[in-house]
Coordinates of C-alpha atoms in Angstrom, one line a residue:
M21 CA 110.3 77.7 160.1
S22 CA 110.8 78.1 156.3
S23 CA 110.2 75.5 153.4
L24 CA 112.8 73.2 152.5
T25 CA 113.3 72.1 148.7
V26 CA 113.6 68.9 148.2
R27 CA 115.2 66.9 144.5
I28 CA 113.8 63.3 144.1
D29 CA 113.7 60.9 141.2
P30 CA 111.1 58.8 141.4
H31 CA 111.8 56.5 138.3
V32 CA 115.4 54.4 138.6
H33 CA 115.8 50.7 137.9
S34 CA 118.0 48.7 139.0
E35 CA 119.5 45.3 138.3
G36 CA 116.1 43.4 139.9
S37 CA 114.4 44.7 136.4
Y38 CA 114.9 42.5 133.5
D39 CA 116.2 45.0 131.2
A40 CA 118.7 46.7 133.9
D41 CA 122.1 45.9 135.7
D42 CA 123.1 48.1 137.9
P43 CA 123.2 47.4 141.7
V44 CA 121.1 49.7 144.4
E45 CA 124.6 50.7 146.1
L46 CA 126.0 51.9 143.1
I47 CA 122.5 53.9 142.3
L48 CA 122.5 55.3 145.8
E49 CA 126.2 56.6 145.4
Q50 CA 125.1 58.5 142.3
A51 CA 122.0 60.0 143.4
A52 CA 123.8 61.4 146.7
E53 CA 127.1 62.5 144.5
I54 CA 124.6 64.5 142.1
G55 CA 122.4 66.0 144.9
L56 CA 119.5 64.6 145.5
D57 CA 117.5 64.1 148.6
A58 CA 115.8 60.5 147.2
V59 CA 116.1 58.3 144.6
V60 CA 113.2 55.3 144.5
I61 CA 114.0 52.1 142.7
T62 CA 110.6 51.0 140.6
D63 CA 112.0 47.6 139.3
H64 CA 109.5 46.0 136.7
D65 CA 107.1 44.1 138.9
V66 CA 109.5 43.3 141.6
I67 CA 109.9 45.0 144.8
H68 CA 112.7 43.1 147.0
E69 CA 116.0 45.7 145.7
S70 CA 113.7 48.9 146.1
I71 CA 113.1 47.7 149.6
R72 CA 116.7 47.1 149.9
A73 CA 117.7 50.4 148.7
A74 CA 115.5 52.0 151.2
Q75 CA 117.1 50.2 154.1
L76 CA 120.3 51.4 152.7
A77 CA 119.7 54.8 151.5
P78 CA 120.1 56.8 155.1
M79 CA 123.9 55.4 154.7
Y80 CA 124.0 57.6 151.7
G81 CA 122.5 60.4 153.1
L82 CA 119.3 59.7 150.9
V83 CA 115.7 59.6 152.1
G84 CA 114.7 55.9 151.7
I85 CA 111.3 55.2 149.7
P86 CA 110.3 51.6 148.4
G87 CA 108.8 51.2 144.9
V88 CA 107.7 49.2 141.9
E89 CA 106.5 49.6 138.3
V90 CA 103.8 47.0 138.3
S91 CA 102.2 46.2 135.2
T92 CA 98.2 47.0 135.3
A93 CA 96.0 45.4 132.7
D94 CA 96.1 49.1 130.8
G95 CA 100.0 49.6 131.0
H96 CA 102.4 50.7 133.8
L97 CA 102.0 52.0 137.1
L98 CA 104.3 53.6 139.7
A99 CA 103.4 52.7 143.1
L100 CA 105.6 54.6 145.6
G101 CA 105.7 53.9 149.4
V102 CA 104.4 50.3 149.3
E103 CA 106.4 47.5 150.8
E104 CA 104.6 44.6 149.1
L105 CA 104.0 44.0 145.6
P106 CA 100.5 45.2 144.2
P107 CA 98.6 42.5 142.3
R108 CA 99.4 42.5 138.5
R109 CA 97.0 43.0 135.6
Q110 CA 94.6 44.3 137.0
P111 CA 92.7 47.4 136.0
L112 CA 94.4 50.7 136.2
D113 CA 91.7 52.5 138.8
E114 CA 91.8 49.2 141.2
T115 CA 95.6 48.8 141.5
A116 CA 95.7 52.7 142.2
Q117 CA 93.0 52.4 144.8
W118 CA 95.5 49.4 146.1
V119 CA 98.4 51.4 146.7
R120 CA 96.4 54.5 148.0
E121 CA 95.0 52.2 150.7
R122 CA 98.5 51.3 152.0
G123 CA 99.1 54.6 152.1
G124 CA 101.4 54.5 148.9
V125 CA 101.2 57.2 146.2
A126 CA 99.9 56.1 142.7
I127 CA 101.5 58.2 139.5
V128 CA 101.1 57.3 136.0
P129 CA 104.2 56.6 133.9
H130 CA 105.3 57.7 130.5
P131 CA 101.7 58.0 129.4
F132 CA 100.8 57.6 125.7
Q133 CA 103.8 55.8 124.6
R134 CA 102.5 52.4 124.0
S135 CA 106.0 50.9 123.0
R136 CA 106.6 51.3 126.8
H137 CA 103.3 50.3 128.1
G138 CA 102.4 53.7 128.6
I139 CA 98.4 54.0 129.3
R140 CA 96.5 55.5 125.9
K141 CA 95.0 58.2 126.6
R142 CA 91.1 57.3 126.3
R143 CA 91.8 54.8 128.7
L144 CA 93.3 57.3 131.3
A145 CA 90.4 60.1 130.5
R146 CA 88.0 57.1 131.3
Y147 CA 89.2 56.6 134.2
H148 CA 89.6 59.8 135.0
D149 CA 85.9 60.3 134.6
A150 CA 84.8 57.0 136.1
N151 CA 86.7 57.8 139.4
G152 CA 85.5 61.5 139.2
G153 CA 88.9 63.1 138.9
D154 CA 90.1 61.3 141.7
A155 CA 91.7 57.9 139.7
F156 CA 95.5 58.5 140.6
D157 CA 97.8 60.8 142.6
A158 CA 99.9 62.2 139.9
I159 CA 101.1 61.5 136.3
E160 CA 104.8 61.5 135.2
T161 CA 104.6 64.6 132.6
Y162 CA 108.3 64.6 131.9
N163 CA 110.6 61.2 131.2
S164 CA 114.3 61.6 130.0
W165 CA 113.7 58.3 128.2
L166 CA 112.8 60.3 125.2
F167 CA 113.9 60.8 121.6
T168 CA 111.5 63.7 121.4
G169 CA 109.6 66.1 123.9
Y170 CA 106.2 65.4 122.0
K171 CA 105.0 62.9 124.4
N172 CA 105.8 64.6 127.3
R173 CA 104.1 67.7 126.1
R174 CA 100.8 65.7 125.9
A175 CA 101.2 64.4 129.3
R176 CA 101.5 67.9 130.6
R177 CA 98.5 69.0 128.7
F178 CA 96.3 66.0 130.0
A179 CA 97.7 66.6 133.6
T180 CA 96.9 70.4 133.6
N181 CA 93.3 70.2 131.8
R182 CA 92.7 67.4 135.1
M183 CA 94.3 69.0 137.6
Y184 CA 96.8 66.1 138.5
P185 CA 100.7 67.1 139.8
G186 CA 103.2 66.7 137.3
V187 CA 106.5 64.7 138.1
A188 CA 109.6 64.1 136.6
G189 CA 111.6 61.2 136.1
S190 CA 114.8 60.0 134.6
D191 CA 113.5 56.2 133.9
A192 CA 117.3 55.5 133.9
H193 CA 118.1 52.0 133.6
K194 CA 122.0 52.9 133.8
V195 CA 123.7 54.8 136.6
G196 CA 124.5 57.4 134.4
Y197 CA 121.2 58.6 133.7
V198 CA 119.8 58.9 137.4
G199 CA 118.8 62.5 137.9
R200 CA 118.5 63.4 134.3
A201 CA 115.1 64.6 135.1
Y202 CA 113.8 65.1 138.6
T203 CA 111.0 66.3 140.8
E204 CA 111.5 69.1 142.9
M205 CA 109.4 70.3 145.6
E206 CA 108.9 72.7 148.3
I207 CA 108.2 70.6 152.0
P208 CA 107.1 73.6 154.7
D209 CA 107.6 72.7 158.5
V210 CA 110.4 70.3 158.2
T211 CA 114.0 70.1 157.9
R212 CA 116.7 68.3 156.2
A213 CA 117.2 66.2 159.7
S214 CA 113.5 65.7 159.8
L215 CA 113.0 64.8 156.4
S216 CA 110.7 61.5 156.0
G217 CA 109.6 59.7 152.8
D218 CA 105.8 60.4 154.2
D219 CA 106.4 64.0 154.2
I220 CA 107.9 63.7 150.2
L221 CA 104.6 61.5 149.7
D222 CA 102.2 63.7 150.7
A223 CA 104.1 66.6 149.0
I224 CA 103.6 64.5 145.4
R225 CA 99.6 63.9 146.6
N226 CA 99.2 67.5 147.4
G227 CA 100.6 68.9 144.5
S228 CA 103.8 70.7 145.6
T229 CA 105.8 69.6 142.5
Q230 CA 107.9 71.0 140.2
V231 CA 109.3 69.2 137.0
Q232 CA 113.1 69.7 136.5
G233 CA 114.0 67.8 133.0
R234 CA 116.0 70.6 130.6
R235 CA 118.6 69.5 128.5
T236 CA 121.8 69.6 130.5
P237 CA 124.5 71.3 128.7
I238 CA 127.1 69.1 127.0
P239 CA 129.9 69.6 129.3
T240 CA 128.1 69.3 132.7
S241 CA 126.6 65.8 131.2
T242 CA 130.1 64.4 130.0
K243 CA 130.9 65.3 133.6
H244 CA 127.9 63.6 135.1
Y245 CA 128.4 60.8 132.9
V246 CA 132.1 60.1 133.3
G247 CA 131.5 60.5 137.3
A248 CA 129.3 57.7 137.1
A249 CA 131.4 55.8 135.2
G250 CA 134.4 56.2 137.3
R251 CA 132.3 55.3 140.6
K252 CA 130.9 51.9 138.5
S253 CA 134.6 50.6 137.9
A254 CA 135.5 51.3 141.6
Y255 CA 132.4 49.9 142.7
Y256 CA 133.2 46.8 140.7
A257 CA 136.9 46.7 141.5
K258 CA 136.1 46.6 145.3
R259 CA 133.2 44.1 144.5
G260 CA 135.7 41.9 142.9
A261 CA 138.9 42.1 145.5
L262 CA 136.1 41.0 148.2
T263 CA 134.7 38.3 145.9
S264 CA 138.4 37.1 145.8
G265 CA 139.3 37.4 149.6
V266 CA 135.9 35.4 150.0
L267 CA 137.4 32.7 147.8
A268 CA 140.7 32.7 149.0
K269 CA 139.5 32.6 152.2
K270 CA 137.0 29.7 151.4
G271 CA 140.0 27.9 149.1
A272 CA 142.4 27.9 152.6
F273 CA 139.6 26.7 154.3
K274 CA 138.7 24.0 152.4
S275 CA 142.7 22.9 152.1
A276 CA 143.1 22.8 155.7
Y277 CA 139.9 20.7 155.8
L278 CA 140.8 18.3 153.6
A279 CA 144.7 18.2 155.0
K280 CA 142.6 17.4 158.1
I281 CA 140.8 14.5 156.5
G282 CA 143.6 13.3 155.1
A283 CA 145.7 13.0 158.0
L284 CA 143.1 11.1 160.2
K285 CA 142.5 9.1 157.4
S286 CA 146.1 8.3 157.1
G287 CA 146.2 7.6 160.9
Y288 CA 142.8 5.4 160.9
L289 CA 144.5 3.6 158.3
A290 CA 148.3 2.9 159.5
K291 CA 146.1 2.0 163.2
E292 CA 144.1 -0.6 160.8
G293 CA 146.9 -2.2 159.1
A294 CA 148.8 -2.7 162.6
V295 CA 146.0 -4.9 163.5
R296 CA 145.5 -6.5 160.9
G297 CA 149.3 -7.4 160.5
A298 CA 149.1 -8.5 164.4
Q299 CA 145.8 -10.5 163.9
L300 CA 147.9 -11.9 160.6
L301 CA 150.8 -13.1 162.5
A302 CA 148.9 -14.3 165.5
R303 CA 147.4 -16.9 162.9
L304 CA 151.0 -17.6 161.4
S305 CA 152.8 -18.6 164.7
P306 CA 152.9 -22.0 165.6
R307 CA 150.8 -23.0 168.5

């Protein structure tokens, strides 16, 4: 059986993050439209939306993989393939070990970028040395959310010199940036129908990855972002219509309920009035 080419964006943020606002349904739709096989929602220190996205992914023809971008004592760490939130504010190597013990993959995102909680080079090197060159599973060597490529080049050199697999991620905080950078891998002995999240995680661990994050030609970028904007508008229009329908239905039920209550109350008052009237006439009648 020949190998299968798989494309994944392992670093995307949804409305679950404090600094993003797009729903996972829209992100999954965008990922499927641009030809990705999987997208991992890695919100900051929360995992509920990522788990929901992994459950919904097959509906969009994607492989579901949960994940999170967790804050360690040293900086951020991507945890792919876990279904619970790792301990926060713990040393990097301990958090990575926690992730790996639960079958996940620990990836260092945007290293050396202190403004974005990237881990400092000397700390990364210290953990590498202290753990016999096996502190984590991979390093994000291409992050598309950059003004220059300098830090990406530094990350690539660090990963190459210490023989860590490199991955690429968009770090998208808006749906139009999903897939701007992605990781490509060749996975042997699988078909698209049988492809699983475990196959993808194993490929990252084994280093069967290629970084894809070259600058996109302007016409292609324009089409990419315009398409995302159109899908976003359609999504919110549909959600608005559904919300309006639900509210209208609730309003109709409430009106009917109040009308029924009013009728019952009127009947009760009429009955009570008749009884009191009869009682009054009885007292006034001569004995």
